[in-house]
């Protein structure tokens, strides 16, 4: 077994494991102590949020388990052909090192197993209620929260299974698209069952503009607009966006898991802000608790706190497994996540945001992914040629990454040209143009004859097309960063993406609690 | 695509598909019509059990989908190495025909996808309730039933994922054992949340015997005994039993799917008996509705009807997919189920029985599996040698199956001898014994020298051991049937197992509603 540990995965941190395990078990067992028939005097006072404390314990356990499970199962994955060459290493596609693929699967299984074991904790007050009066215990059971929890788990499990099937069988693009949609069905049905909110709050200015043009949606005098079924379409698209946007911001060691980790931590931080542990002044400054908007009233009812606690139960262990996986996926990667991890993590983010009613805040945490997606649109939709891999190019001499290029043998069509020139103007791509006279003499005969046989005869072209675009950098955030920050080491590039993700999360908090209170007033969900 | 259909799987039935599809859609869409803004006069009266009607539609759809999905995905499975040789065909292990393996996976995915799409139907009365008053609609939402439904789906999905992982990675026995336990956790937690019944009804005689020896469990004057946590252990063991007992009654074409189909139909029949559509006299004869036992009261409350409806929603489409899979798994098999199907079907049976509070009735439907398991115990627990495969032996000359044998080179130890002789006495195995003088001269030199070097010198043995057991038929129900019914064709043997399963279901109904009312009185759950 130890030889596998050496061969596959980085060596697990022994000291950290030995430190975290006892802490984790203490955090998990402590809330259970009042259930035991122990004399009261030897019990410490029960924690304020017993399930949350256990959740922190589960998060640590999630980390430790993830760190240890990856090396143990890697051999089995490699034996089944689930391995890929690390393209950004010496040798690349041909002789680059083999790395086990799809290790998102054990990670997701470990996470879901933990989440199942966690079920009794948020619902454990029935244990004590039962002892005194069984009918009270039954009525007090938080049925609704359990339903939310189960439906989220169901969505997660579906995403994991379908993600793994995708990794294994390489499902075609058009069959793949409905995967997050199907996986989201349980979550959405429960959202509906819950009396699902379908209204959004508009900024004051937009709201008065809509009213001024005669449309009068929603309640008069309020900025709330009920979108009805349109809101469900938005909620269906959300998982498609969260899963795929992580999936396309990929290609270098550690970058998928790092994004997922930072997003999970950002969500957790946002959730913690809603817990009733902060002094009032601090919250008012953040834009919370504007009394005349009824915010505090809703708060007092505990509804919002409950939702954000439920969200924390999901994202804390998620952050744990992502960090644990990152241990092995970090440069030089000893494990690849596969689509499984992206589907699984993306679905988890969507599910908790839908259940927690903070989908718009969630989208704010995806700023780098949105940027990457928008930048990719011309290639995804065929406006610009899209090669099989768009990940950066490895330069074995300097051990650095350079932007990868898409080459144009023939001068690209007008729509491509306009797109690329616009992007170049915005500094998003770097274009290489041909010098017509030089190119004609330098071109190998084959290319030249091709060009002459092509649709563009060179003699009667207008002057502007004599210099045409020969190549462009691929349209991803990774290549964009390499264009501007020069050749970078793989690890540096990953750290840079992480830093940008963190900065964007900071920006998201600014928008949500700074700009948001200006634009929306205090009336937000 | 059509060449795959020819190569993998039997050709799907075109006429049957064309007949079933419109019926299925009609059944599914009919309950939805009142939701549309249509004038009342063009609507036929709504069905009594709208969701049940839709469920029948889903069952037909499940069949049609399963028949069509298997040939389409077979190639992908074969490409990934998920294939096995059909051992009971000419060529057997060496040149037997390749058959795609693990096709329980698409079957399970199709089933679970349908069950997710079905979610709105049992809960669709909220659609109409909503329109009039949203708060009423929200309160009337059958939260508890949804929780039961979701937890069962979660258990099913877990069983499917773990079953597939098992098929793919060949998990070791000791790691495999907890799979059904983990998969059962969501179901059991919800059972507990539901106020889970932990009491059993004892037969009158046993109950008075217990009281006579001084133990006094449960309420006085009643035969109900509260087992508490022990009942949960029983519920945890149930999925382990249902999944593995189907898994070990395997080895010939069609037998796993046929068992699952017959058990599903038996459960459905039992559920239908609980629907309030039967004349009273018929029910009284069956042992239902004994008024002084409060049975009718419970019935009137609709609790029992609801539970059995929920069970029907699960088993009808399950029967559909099993029948659809059987189409391809029937002799000569063009698809193998893998462990996935056994885990998935076994878990489904357990989940519906636990949620429906009829676990004991369920066990009655597993009589052939129990027989097979008990018969297998000596081989499973090492009392008798257990070869890798215990499936019957194929005789290529006659194209018939003969019982497979376990050979003993050395005279078997005493415990094995006693076990086998007892089983032979009961007619469960066929033993071959050596004629000592003949065997000594016929043995090839290598075997003889082995025996002489072995621990049992033949000279100083008592007279009884001079004829020792040379071989025994393997301890499975299939070999048992072959011992008694002579060599059989593979298809005949499968039909025989099916016939026995049906006969045992008849016996189960007899025990449940005939013998049961004699032993228990009317007070059963």
mmCIF file of C-alpha atoms in Angstrom, chain B residues 51 55 64 79 145 147 240 247 516:
data_model
loop_
_atom_site.group_PDB
_atom_site.id
_atom_site.type_symbol
_atom_site.label_atom_id
_atom_site.label_comp_id
_atom_site.label_asym_id
_atom_site.label_seq_id
_atom_site.Cartn_x
_atom_site.Cartn_y
_atom_site.Cartn_z
ATOM 1 C CA UNK B 51 -50.928 9.599 -9.602
ATOM 2 C CA UNK B 55 -47.496 5.563 -12.464
ATOM 3 C CA UNK B 64 -40.222 0.694 -23.580
ATOM 4 C CA UNK B 79 -15.477 -0.493 -25.554
ATOM 5 C CA UNK B 145 -44.663 11.663 1.649
ATOM 6 C CA UNK B 147 -39.532 13.092 2.329
ATOM 7 C CA UNK B 240 -28.035 -6.370 2.917
ATOM 8 C CA UNK B 247 -26.938 -11.423 -6.303
ATOM 9 C CA UNK B 516 -51.425 -15.206 9.279
#
